[in-house]
Amino acid sequence: MNILIQALLLIAVLLLLMILFFVNKYYIKTRSLMRYYENQGINNSYYFPLVGKYKRMLDSIKEHGDCMHYYKQLLTNQPDCKYTVTNLAHNVCIYFYDLELLNQLYKCSDLVKHQFGVEIFKQVMAGLVFNEGEEHSRKRKILSQAFHYQLLQNMIPQLSQIYEEFFEKIRNKRVSDCIMMGQEIVAESIVRLFFSNSFQGLKFKGKTMTEAVSGIIERVGSMAKSASYALFGKICFSFGQMASVKKDLKQIKEIYKEIITNRINSTNLEELQHKKQKDLIDYLIESKGISKIESEESITIDQIIEEFVTFQVAGLDSSGHTLGMVLYYLCIFPEKLVEEIEQTIKTPDDLNTESIKKMKYLGAFVNEVLRYYSVADQIFPRTCNKDIQIGDLIIKKGTQVNVGIIENHYNPKYFKDPHQFNPMRWLDGSLDKLNSYAFNPFSSGKHNCIGQHFAQLEIKVGIIKFLQEFDLELDQDYKFILKFSFLTEPLNPIPITFKSKKQ
């Protein structure tokens, strides 16, 4: 009996210690640091156990049908607000909105990517987006040699072909989830950006290579959103799905490696110089930017595979969602685009980078979707690796800092009537001197998106091809509600019928 009582007491003590640990970590320390910033003048402070600002997003969905409603209204209701502070799990994060403070933030060298959330993706990929310091600068310099004008020009026929292949699947049909379709298109475009048609016909466990990588990304994403990860952090990597994910990805990377190695070994540099349709691997081989041995001027085959997987993640999440949302807005506002396309693209040969540049309303439409929808409401959070000062604010080591992208996209100081979808705002001269930090869909500074020009090109080519081929009809009873699930996205899949213009 005494042994049983002692055991129960021990369990009770352990439970009490565990409760005290969590209360101290997730409430006392977090609230203490938030009060430190409140005392420095951050008036907009919001704490909620574990989920922080995401509780406010959930409330916004219930009240307004838009998870970002509060943040879209923030700078209308509080025009002098420079920053806010909130929590995520036990982490304290300051969001900056003032453009001068953003300038200081982007130039600050004492910040590193915060590991919470990021660390789970680093288990399966190690591309440029996760690199810091000299390694980031070295890789970006090498990859930038390949991301030039000629590569984008060469990609237009490839992109056209991808869209035409998908059109055969959807002609005169109703697609129940256009964001998922957008992700499929973007995933295939990234494969061809890197490797042309090298993967056609390849399968992994009965799936195409694109489907296989997409499935892995979805599995990793679900782990990152789990309650167990929020509570216990990276200890969750030791069990569950992660071992299976790593095993599958290792096998997929071996397939990629064999293909790229064969490409390098079989490439004749003299013949490559005369090749008309080059992909990113061709340009890296030509510039000696890829090799079997790493150097200051080159990256290895393994590293280019990591970049490819990272591009797949970024493309599926951001460009895929954006393409799906572009289709939604095309259902509502197609007229001026159709007119501009008919005036500019009269034959297939007219579809090139120069003609796309001339299509001013097309560029304005894409900018307005990026502003109005803002698939990413923030950048990857960064952590102060020592005490720093931004403006008058003293920020302690270990605090997260971030950029409030969507808040400035809806800031009436920069965008008149920001809650109206109005592409003409980009053509009426009112935004000619717009500060780049006020419109920031691809981030800024040395960590901005290296693939942003390609992302915009594939969306613009998509708009042209869709409107040349189809009349788009959104289901009449569709209700547009925005939720947050890593990214801002519709709660209900977007259903569109694609009626062929060619009878």
Short mmCIF file of C-alpha atoms in Angstrom, two decimals:
data_model
loop_
_atom_site.label_atom_id
_atom_site.label_comp_id
_atom_site.label_asym_id
_atom_site.label_seq_id
_atom_site.Cartn_x
_atom_site.Cartn_y
_atom_site.Cartn_z
CA MET A 1 0.00 0.00 0.00
CA ASN A 2 2.81 2.38 0.95
CA ILE A 3 4.53 1.63 -2.34
CA LEU A 4 1.33 2.49 -4.24
CA ILE A 5 0.95 5.77 -2.33
CA GLN A 6 4.59 6.64 -2.99
CA ALA A 7 4.14 5.89 -6.69
CA LEU A 8 1.03 8.07 -6.87
CA LEU A 9 2.83 10.88 -5.05
CA LEU A 10 5.75 10.61 -7.46
CA ILE A 11 3.39 10.79 -10.44
CA ALA A 12 1.63 13.79 -8.87
CA VAL A 13 4.96 15.56 -8.31
CA LEU A 14 6.06 14.84 -11.89
CA LEU A 15 2.76 16.14 -13.25
CA LEU A 16 3.05 19.26 -11.10
CA LEU A 17 6.62 19.86 -12.30
CA MET A 18 5.49 19.39 -15.90
CA ILE A 19 2.63 21.86 -15.43
CA LEU A 20 4.98 24.39 -13.80
CA PHE A 21 7.46 23.93 -16.67
CA PHE A 22 4.83 24.62 -19.34
CA VAL A 23 3.30 27.55 -17.41
CA ASN A 24 6.74 29.11 -16.99
CA LYS A 25 7.79 28.53 -20.61
CA TYR A 26 4.54 29.33 -22.42
CA TYR A 27 3.10 32.03 -20.16
CA ILE A 28 5.37 33.61 -17.53
CA LYS A 29 8.50 34.06 -19.68
CA THR A 30 6.52 34.93 -22.81
CA ARG A 31 4.29 37.51 -21.13
CA SER A 32 7.27 39.00 -19.28
CA LEU A 33 9.12 39.63 -22.56
CA MET A 34 5.98 41.01 -24.21
CA ARG A 35 5.52 43.46 -21.30
CA TYR A 36 9.14 44.55 -21.80
CA TYR A 37 8.20 45.68 -25.33
CA GLU A 38 4.88 47.14 -24.20
CA ASN A 39 6.82 49.33 -21.76
CA GLN A 40 8.88 50.61 -24.70
CA GLY A 41 5.75 51.83 -26.44
CA ILE A 42 4.35 48.90 -28.44
CA ASN A 43 0.68 49.55 -27.74
CA ASN A 44 -0.73 46.81 -29.97
CA SER A 45 0.10 43.63 -28.03
CA TYR A 46 -1.78 40.33 -28.31
CA TYR A 47 -1.18 37.14 -26.31
CA PHE A 48 -3.06 33.87 -26.53
CA PRO A 49 -1.67 30.55 -25.20
CA LEU A 50 0.29 28.62 -27.84
CA VAL A 51 -1.35 30.02 -30.99
CA GLY A 52 -0.98 33.78 -30.42
CA LYS A 53 -1.99 35.83 -33.50
CA TYR A 54 -3.58 32.76 -35.10
CA LYS A 55 -6.38 32.93 -32.52
CA ARG A 56 -7.14 36.39 -33.88
CA MET A 57 -7.20 34.91 -37.38
CA LEU A 58 -9.69 32.24 -36.29
CA ASP A 59 -11.90 34.95 -34.79
CA SER A 60 -11.68 36.93 -38.04
CA ILE A 61 -12.90 33.92 -40.04
CA LYS A 62 -15.93 33.51 -37.77
CA GLU A 63 -16.80 37.21 -37.76
CA HIS A 64 -15.84 38.33 -41.28
CA GLY A 65 -15.13 35.25 -43.42
CA ASP A 66 -11.53 36.39 -43.83
CA CYS A 67 -8.68 35.21 -41.58
CA MET A 68 -6.71 38.37 -42.39
CA HIS A 69 -9.55 40.87 -41.81
CA TYR A 70 -8.06 42.33 -38.62
CA TYR A 71 -4.64 42.80 -40.22
CA LYS A 72 -6.05 44.28 -43.43
CA GLN A 73 -7.87 46.87 -41.30
CA LEU A 74 -4.99 47.49 -38.88
CA LEU A 75 -3.33 50.47 -40.58
CA THR A 76 -6.69 51.98 -41.50
CA ASN A 77 -7.80 51.90 -37.87
CA GLN A 78 -4.34 52.71 -36.45
CA PRO A 79 -2.52 54.77 -39.12
CA ASP A 80 0.41 55.61 -36.82
CA CYS A 81 1.07 51.99 -35.81
CA LYS A 82 4.75 51.18 -36.40
CA TYR A 83 4.84 47.69 -34.93
CA THR A 84 2.89 45.07 -33.00
CA VAL A 85 3.96 42.24 -30.70
CA THR A 86 2.42 38.79 -30.31
CA ASN A 87 3.37 35.20 -29.52
CA LEU A 88 3.55 31.86 -31.29
CA ALA A 89 3.93 29.00 -28.81
CA HIS A 90 6.55 30.41 -26.38
CA ASN A 91 8.17 32.68 -28.97
CA VAL A 92 7.67 36.45 -28.93
CA CYS A 93 7.50 38.14 -32.33
CA ILE A 94 7.51 41.83 -33.30
CA TYR A 95 5.92 42.76 -36.65
CA PHE A 96 7.18 45.94 -38.30
CA TYR A 97 5.14 48.21 -40.64
CA ASP A 98 6.91 51.59 -40.69
CA LEU A 99 8.96 51.80 -43.91
CA GLU A 100 12.01 53.42 -42.33
CA LEU A 101 12.08 50.72 -39.66
CA LEU A 102 11.68 48.08 -42.37
CA ASN A 103 14.69 49.55 -44.16
CA GLN A 104 16.74 49.15 -40.98
CA LEU A 105 15.41 45.64 -40.43
CA TYR A 106 16.31 44.41 -43.92
CA LYS A 107 19.83 45.81 -43.57
CA CYS A 108 20.42 44.35 -40.11
CA SER A 109 23.13 41.65 -40.15
CA ASP A 110 22.38 40.33 -36.65
CA LEU A 111 19.34 38.28 -37.67
CA VAL A 112 19.06 34.61 -38.58
CA LYS A 113 16.08 32.55 -39.71
CA HIS A 114 14.02 31.46 -36.74
CA GLN A 115 14.10 27.69 -36.42
CA PHE A 116 10.53 27.07 -35.24
CA GLY A 117 8.63 25.81 -38.28
CA VAL A 118 11.66 26.17 -40.55
CA GLU A 119 13.57 23.33 -38.86
CA ILE A 120 10.99 20.75 -39.89
CA PHE A 121 11.48 21.61 -43.58
CA LYS A 122 15.25 21.59 -43.15
CA GLN A 123 14.95 17.90 -42.28
CA VAL A 124 14.17 17.18 -45.92
CA MET A 125 15.69 20.06 -47.92
CA ALA A 126 18.63 22.43 -47.70
CA GLY A 127 18.21 24.94 -50.52
CA LEU A 128 19.13 28.60 -50.83
CA VAL A 129 16.12 29.79 -48.84
CA PHE A 130 17.51 28.07 -45.73
CA ASN A 131 21.13 29.22 -46.12
CA GLU A 132 22.68 32.11 -44.21
CA GLY A 133 25.73 34.37 -44.48
CA GLU A 134 28.54 33.57 -46.91
CA GLU A 135 26.98 30.26 -47.99
CA HIS A 136 23.79 32.07 -49.02
CA SER A 137 25.75 34.73 -50.93
CA ARG A 138 27.91 32.14 -52.72
CA LYS A 139 24.99 29.97 -53.84
CA ARG A 140 22.86 32.93 -54.86
CA LYS A 141 25.67 34.32 -57.01
CA ILE A 142 26.06 30.99 -58.83
CA LEU A 143 22.33 30.43 -59.36
CA SER A 144 21.80 34.04 -60.48
CA GLN A 145 24.06 33.35 -63.48
CA ALA A 146 21.42 30.92 -64.74
CA PHE A 147 18.34 33.02 -63.88
CA HIS A 148 18.79 35.53 -66.66
CA TYR A 149 16.70 36.95 -69.49
CA GLN A 150 17.49 34.22 -72.02
CA LEU A 151 16.38 31.45 -69.64
CA LEU A 152 13.02 33.18 -69.15
CA GLN A 153 12.63 33.68 -72.90
CA ASN A 154 13.43 30.00 -73.49
CA MET A 155 10.83 28.95 -70.91
CA ILE A 156 7.87 30.55 -72.72
CA PRO A 157 7.43 27.70 -75.26
CA GLN A 158 7.80 25.18 -72.42
CA LEU A 159 5.20 27.00 -70.31
CA SER A 160 2.84 27.23 -73.30
CA GLN A 161 3.18 23.49 -73.85
CA ILE A 162 2.47 22.73 -70.17
CA TYR A 163 -0.70 24.82 -70.22
CA GLU A 164 -1.86 23.24 -73.49
CA GLU A 165 -1.34 19.76 -72.02
CA PHE A 166 -3.51 20.67 -69.03
CA PHE A 167 -6.15 22.25 -71.26
CA GLU A 168 -6.85 18.87 -72.86
CA LYS A 169 -7.81 17.57 -69.41
CA ILE A 170 -10.18 20.43 -68.52
CA ARG A 171 -11.77 21.50 -71.82
CA ASN A 172 -15.54 22.03 -71.29
CA LYS A 173 -15.23 20.56 -67.81
CA ARG A 174 -15.73 21.78 -64.26
CA VAL A 175 -12.58 21.76 -62.13
CA SER A 176 -13.56 21.48 -58.47
CA ASP A 177 -10.30 22.84 -57.00
CA CYS A 178 -8.41 25.38 -59.13
CA ILE A 179 -5.68 25.96 -56.57
CA MET A 180 -4.80 22.27 -56.69
CA MET A 181 -4.74 22.50 -60.49
CA GLY A 182 -2.53 25.59 -60.23
CA GLN A 183 -0.13 23.66 -58.02
CA GLU A 184 0.05 20.81 -60.55
CA ILE A 185 0.86 23.27 -63.34
CA VAL A 186 3.51 25.10 -61.31
CA ALA A 187 5.11 21.84 -60.15
CA GLU A 188 5.49 20.69 -63.75
CA SER A 189 6.86 24.09 -64.82
CA ILE A 190 9.58 23.90 -62.16
CA VAL A 191 10.57 20.41 -63.33
CA ARG A 192 11.02 21.75 -66.86
CA LEU A 193 12.76 24.92 -65.67
CA PHE A 194 15.47 22.75 -64.13
CA PHE A 195 15.49 19.63 -66.30
CA SER A 196 13.40 20.21 -69.48
CA ASN A 197 11.72 16.87 -70.20
CA SER A 198 14.25 14.67 -68.41
CA PHE A 199 11.66 13.16 -66.05
CA GLN A 200 8.92 12.36 -68.57
CA GLY A 201 7.75 8.78 -68.07
CA LEU A 202 9.58 8.32 -64.75
CA LYS A 203 7.56 6.92 -61.86
CA PHE A 204 8.13 6.56 -58.12
CA LYS A 205 5.80 4.16 -56.30
CA GLY A 206 3.29 4.46 -59.12
CA LYS A 207 3.32 8.28 -59.19
CA THR A 208 4.99 10.79 -61.48
CA MET A 209 8.05 12.47 -59.99
CA THR A 210 6.06 15.70 -59.62
CA GLU A 211 3.26 13.90 -57.76
CA ALA A 212 5.77 12.09 -55.53
CA VAL A 213 7.56 15.29 -54.45
CA SER A 214 4.24 17.10 -53.98
CA GLY A 215 3.06 14.29 -51.70
CA ILE A 216 6.19 14.55 -49.56
CA ILE A 217 5.74 18.31 -49.24
CA GLU A 218 2.15 17.82 -48.08
CA ARG A 219 3.25 15.28 -45.45
CA VAL A 220 5.95 17.60 -44.10
CA GLY A 221 3.49 20.50 -44.06
CA SER A 222 0.97 18.52 -42.02
CA MET A 223 3.68 17.67 -39.48
CA ALA A 224 4.70 21.33 -39.16
CA LYS A 225 1.07 22.30 -38.40
CA SER A 226 0.56 19.60 -35.77
CA ALA A 227 -0.17 20.34 -32.11
CA SER A 228 2.56 17.91 -31.03
CA TYR A 229 5.17 19.97 -32.89
CA ALA A 230 3.88 23.20 -31.30
CA LEU A 231 4.22 21.65 -27.83
CA PHE A 232 7.34 19.51 -28.11
CA GLY A 233 9.26 20.99 -31.05
CA LYS A 234 11.83 19.02 -33.01
CA ILE A 235 11.72 16.04 -30.63
CA CYS A 236 8.76 15.00 -32.81
CA PHE A 237 11.22 14.30 -35.65
CA SER A 238 12.38 11.17 -33.82
CA PHE A 239 9.18 9.27 -34.51
CA GLY A 240 6.11 9.15 -36.76
CA GLN A 241 6.09 10.10 -40.44
CA MET A 242 9.49 11.77 -40.67
CA ALA A 243 11.49 8.54 -41.06
CA SER A 244 9.23 7.47 -43.94
CA VAL A 245 9.47 10.92 -45.56
CA LYS A 246 13.27 10.90 -45.39
CA LYS A 247 13.44 7.39 -46.85
CA ASP A 248 11.22 8.29 -49.82
CA LEU A 249 13.00 11.57 -50.47
CA LYS A 250 16.42 9.90 -50.36
CA GLN A 251 15.33 7.46 -53.08
CA ILE A 252 13.87 10.29 -55.19
CA LYS A 253 17.07 12.32 -54.88
CA GLU A 254 19.09 9.31 -56.06
CA ILE A 255 16.96 9.22 -59.22
CA TYR A 256 17.55 12.95 -59.77
CA LYS A 257 21.27 12.52 -59.16
CA GLU A 258 21.61 9.78 -61.75
CA ILE A 259 19.82 11.89 -64.37
CA ILE A 260 21.88 15.04 -63.71
CA THR A 261 25.15 13.08 -63.63
CA ASN A 262 24.31 11.53 -66.99
CA ARG A 263 23.45 15.00 -68.33
CA ILE A 264 26.82 16.40 -67.24
CA ASN A 265 28.81 13.42 -68.54
CA SER A 266 27.05 13.36 -71.92
CA THR A 267 26.99 17.12 -72.58
CA ASN A 268 29.21 18.45 -75.34
CA LEU A 269 30.00 22.08 -74.47
CA GLU A 270 30.39 23.08 -78.12
CA GLU A 271 26.99 21.61 -79.00
CA LEU A 272 25.47 23.17 -75.89
CA GLN A 273 26.47 26.65 -77.08
CA HIS A 274 24.23 26.19 -80.15
CA LYS A 275 21.31 24.59 -78.30
CA LYS A 276 18.21 26.78 -78.67
CA GLN A 277 16.02 25.59 -75.79
CA LYS A 278 18.17 25.49 -72.66
CA ASP A 279 17.10 24.73 -69.11
CA LEU A 280 18.70 25.82 -65.84
CA ILE A 281 20.97 22.75 -65.75
CA ASP A 282 22.26 23.62 -69.24
CA TYR A 283 23.13 27.15 -68.15
CA LEU A 284 24.87 25.90 -65.01
CA ILE A 285 26.91 23.40 -67.04
CA GLU A 286 27.77 26.12 -69.58
CA SER A 287 28.90 28.58 -66.90
CA LYS A 288 30.66 25.79 -64.95
CA GLY A 289 28.30 26.59 -62.09
CA ILE A 290 27.68 22.89 -61.38
CA SER A 291 30.31 20.22 -60.81
CA LYS A 292 30.96 17.01 -58.92
CA ILE A 293 33.23 18.87 -56.49
CA GLU A 294 32.11 22.00 -54.63
CA SER A 295 34.12 25.20 -55.13
CA GLU A 296 33.69 28.94 -54.69
CA GLU A 297 32.33 29.20 -58.24
CA SER A 298 30.24 26.04 -58.39
CA ILE A 299 27.72 23.93 -56.54
CA THR A 300 27.51 20.15 -56.47
CA ILE A 301 24.91 17.86 -58.00
CA ASP A 302 23.54 17.13 -54.52
CA GLN A 303 23.16 20.87 -53.88
CA ILE A 304 21.30 21.52 -57.14
CA ILE A 305 18.91 18.71 -56.18
CA GLU A 306 18.30 20.49 -52.86
CA GLU A 307 17.58 23.70 -54.78
CA PHE A 308 15.12 21.88 -57.01
CA VAL A 309 13.22 20.39 -54.06
CA THR A 310 13.19 23.80 -52.35
CA PHE A 311 11.82 25.42 -55.52
CA GLN A 312 9.11 22.77 -55.60
CA VAL A 313 8.07 23.71 -52.05
CA ALA A 314 8.09 27.44 -52.78
CA GLY A 315 6.32 26.99 -56.11
CA LEU A 316 3.55 24.75 -54.81
CA ASP A 317 2.87 26.99 -51.85
CA SER A 318 3.15 30.47 -53.33
CA SER A 319 2.95 30.36 -57.14
CA GLY A 320 0.47 27.47 -57.19
CA HIS A 321 -1.88 29.25 -54.79
CA THR A 322 -1.47 32.54 -56.66
CA LEU A 323 -2.24 30.94 -60.04
CA GLY A 324 -5.41 29.43 -58.58
CA MET A 325 -6.43 32.81 -57.18
CA VAL A 326 -5.66 34.49 -60.52
CA LEU A 327 -8.20 32.14 -62.12
CA TYR A 328 -10.74 33.17 -59.48
CA TYR A 329 -10.29 36.88 -60.27
CA LEU A 330 -10.32 36.16 -64.02
CA CYS A 331 -13.86 34.84 -63.57
CA ILE A 332 -14.88 38.23 -62.17
CA PHE A 333 -12.74 40.72 -64.14
CA PRO A 334 -11.81 39.23 -67.57
CA GLU A 335 -12.88 41.95 -70.04
CA LYS A 336 -9.90 44.33 -70.25
CA LEU A 337 -7.42 41.45 -70.25
CA VAL A 338 -9.18 39.71 -73.13
CA GLU A 339 -9.08 42.93 -75.15
CA GLU A 340 -5.37 43.52 -74.46
CA ILE A 341 -4.47 39.92 -75.28
CA GLU A 342 -6.38 40.02 -78.60
CA GLN A 343 -4.63 43.25 -79.57
CA THR A 344 -1.14 42.01 -78.66
CA ILE A 345 -0.94 38.23 -79.17
CA LYS A 346 -2.26 37.53 -82.68
CA THR A 347 -0.07 34.51 -83.49
CA PRO A 348 1.79 31.98 -81.29
CA ASP A 349 5.08 33.64 -82.25
CA ASP A 350 3.86 36.90 -80.68
CA LEU A 351 4.02 35.31 -77.22
CA ASN A 352 7.46 36.37 -75.99
CA THR A 353 9.00 38.43 -73.20
CA GLU A 354 8.86 41.65 -75.23
CA SER A 355 5.13 41.39 -75.98
CA ILE A 356 4.39 40.46 -72.37
CA LYS A 357 6.26 43.59 -71.22
CA LYS A 358 4.07 45.71 -73.50
CA MET A 359 0.89 44.37 -71.91
CA LYS A 360 0.56 46.99 -69.18
CA TYR A 361 -2.87 45.94 -67.94
CA LEU A 362 -1.68 42.33 -67.63
CA GLY A 363 1.18 43.48 -65.38
CA ALA A 364 -1.21 45.65 -63.38
CA PHE A 365 -3.67 42.76 -62.96
CA VAL A 366 -0.95 40.43 -61.61
CA ASN A 367 0.33 43.14 -59.25
CA GLU A 368 -3.18 43.71 -57.93
CA VAL A 369 -3.72 39.99 -57.29
CA LEU A 370 -0.39 39.89 -55.42
CA ARG A 371 -1.42 42.93 -53.38
CA TYR A 372 -5.04 42.05 -52.76
CA TYR A 373 -4.65 38.34 -52.10
CA SER A 374 -1.13 38.25 -50.55
CA VAL A 375 -0.72 34.49 -50.30
CA ALA A 376 2.14 35.02 -47.80
CA ASP A 377 1.17 37.56 -45.15
CA GLN A 378 4.73 37.61 -43.79
CA ILE A 379 8.26 36.42 -44.58
CA PHE A 380 10.14 33.68 -42.74
CA PRO A 381 10.54 35.02 -39.19
CA ARG A 382 14.07 35.94 -38.19
CA THR A 383 15.64 35.82 -34.74
CA CYS A 384 17.98 38.35 -33.16
CA ASN A 385 21.25 36.59 -32.39
CA LYS A 386 22.16 39.45 -30.04
CA ASP A 387 20.48 42.54 -28.58
CA ILE A 388 19.78 45.03 -31.39
CA GLN A 389 18.13 48.43 -31.87
CA ILE A 390 15.60 49.20 -34.60
CA GLY A 391 14.49 52.83 -34.39
CA ASP A 392 13.95 53.57 -30.70
CA LEU A 393 13.13 49.94 -29.91
CA ILE A 394 15.68 47.83 -28.03
CA ILE A 395 15.11 44.20 -29.04
CA LYS A 396 16.46 41.39 -26.88
CA LYS A 397 18.44 38.44 -28.19
CA GLY A 398 16.14 35.53 -29.07
CA THR A 399 13.15 37.69 -30.05
CA GLN A 400 11.58 37.03 -33.44
CA VAL A 401 11.13 39.90 -35.87
CA ASN A 402 9.03 39.92 -39.02
CA VAL A 403 7.61 42.11 -41.77
CA GLY A 404 3.89 42.86 -41.91
CA ILE A 405 3.41 42.43 -45.66
CA ILE A 406 -0.36 42.32 -45.91
CA GLU A 407 -0.83 45.23 -43.48
CA ASN A 408 1.04 47.57 -45.84
CA HIS A 409 -0.66 46.08 -48.90
CA TYR A 410 -3.89 47.39 -47.35
CA ASN A 411 -2.42 50.63 -46.02
CA PRO A 412 -4.53 53.59 -47.28
CA LYS A 413 -1.44 55.76 -46.95
CA TYR A 414 -0.04 54.00 -50.04
CA PHE A 415 -3.08 52.47 -51.75
CA LYS A 416 -6.27 54.49 -52.21
CA ASP A 417 -9.39 52.44 -51.39
CA PRO A 418 -7.22 49.42 -50.54
CA HIS A 419 -10.19 47.07 -50.02
CA GLN A 420 -11.22 47.40 -53.67
CA PHE A 421 -9.74 45.13 -56.32
CA ASN A 422 -8.57 47.72 -58.84
CA PRO A 423 -5.74 46.92 -61.30
CA MET A 424 -5.98 50.46 -62.73
CA ARG A 425 -4.33 51.83 -59.59
CA TRP A 426 -1.04 50.54 -61.07
CA LEU A 427 -1.56 52.53 -64.29
CA ASP A 428 -2.97 55.88 -63.12
CA GLY A 429 0.37 57.26 -61.88
CA SER A 430 -0.54 57.18 -58.19
CA LEU A 431 1.98 54.39 -57.48
CA ASP A 432 4.85 55.58 -59.66
CA LYS A 433 6.94 56.50 -56.61
CA LEU A 434 5.74 53.68 -54.36
CA ASN A 435 8.36 52.57 -51.83
CA SER A 436 9.37 48.96 -52.53
CA TYR A 437 8.78 48.04 -48.88
CA ALA A 438 5.12 49.04 -49.19
CA PHE A 439 4.51 46.46 -51.94
CA ASN A 440 6.56 43.46 -51.00
CA PRO A 441 5.13 40.14 -52.29
CA PHE A 442 8.55 38.57 -52.92
CA SER A 443 10.36 40.02 -49.88
CA SER A 444 13.25 42.50 -50.20
CA GLY A 445 16.96 42.80 -49.64
CA LYS A 446 19.53 40.04 -50.09
CA HIS A 447 17.02 37.32 -49.17
CA ASN A 448 14.38 38.25 -51.76
CA CYS A 449 12.92 35.51 -53.96
CA ILE A 450 15.45 34.52 -56.62
CA GLY A 451 12.68 33.00 -58.74
CA GLN A 452 10.30 35.96 -58.65
CA HIS A 453 10.65 36.86 -62.35
CA PHE A 454 10.00 33.26 -63.37
CA ALA A 455 6.99 33.09 -61.03
CA GLN A 456 5.48 36.21 -62.58
CA LEU A 457 6.22 34.98 -66.09
CA GLU A 458 4.48 31.62 -65.60
CA ILE A 459 1.41 33.40 -64.18
CA LYS A 460 1.30 35.93 -67.04
CA VAL A 461 1.69 33.22 -69.68
CA GLY A 462 -1.05 31.28 -67.88
CA ILE A 463 -3.46 34.23 -67.98
CA ILE A 464 -2.85 34.69 -71.71
CA LYS A 465 -3.29 31.01 -72.52
CA PHE A 466 -6.40 30.54 -70.36
CA LEU A 467 -8.18 33.59 -71.78
CA GLN A 468 -7.25 32.69 -75.36
CA GLU A 469 -8.68 29.22 -74.87
CA PHE A 470 -11.61 29.49 -72.45
CA ASP A 471 -14.49 31.43 -71.01
CA LEU A 472 -14.19 30.91 -67.26
CA GLU A 473 -17.33 30.47 -65.13
CA LEU A 474 -17.25 30.36 -61.34
CA ASP A 475 -20.03 28.37 -59.64
CA GLN A 476 -22.79 30.90 -58.91
CA ASP A 477 -23.28 29.75 -55.31
CA TYR A 478 -19.56 29.80 -54.46
CA LYS A 479 -18.80 31.50 -51.13
CA PHE A 480 -15.31 32.97 -50.82
CA ILE A 481 -13.93 32.60 -47.27
CA LEU A 482 -10.22 32.94 -46.47
CA LYS A 483 -8.58 30.66 -43.91
CA PHE A 484 -4.98 30.32 -42.77
CA SER A 485 -3.13 27.04 -43.21
CA PHE A 486 0.55 28.00 -43.45
CA LEU A 487 -0.60 30.34 -46.20
CA THR A 488 -3.73 32.36 -46.75
CA GLU A 489 -6.08 30.24 -48.85
CA PRO A 490 -9.79 29.72 -49.55
CA LEU A 491 -11.68 27.63 -47.03
CA ASN A 492 -13.73 26.13 -49.86
CA PRO A 493 -11.97 24.90 -53.04
CA ILE A 494 -12.53 27.20 -56.02
CA PRO A 495 -14.79 25.50 -58.63
CA ILE A 496 -14.52 26.83 -62.20
CA THR A 497 -15.95 25.56 -65.50
CA PHE A 498 -13.65 26.03 -68.50
CA LYS A 499 -15.83 26.54 -71.60
CA SER A 500 -13.83 26.22 -74.78
CA LYS A 501 -13.89 29.18 -77.18
CA LYS A 502 -13.13 26.76 -80.02
CA GLN A 503 -16.35 24.99 -80.94
#
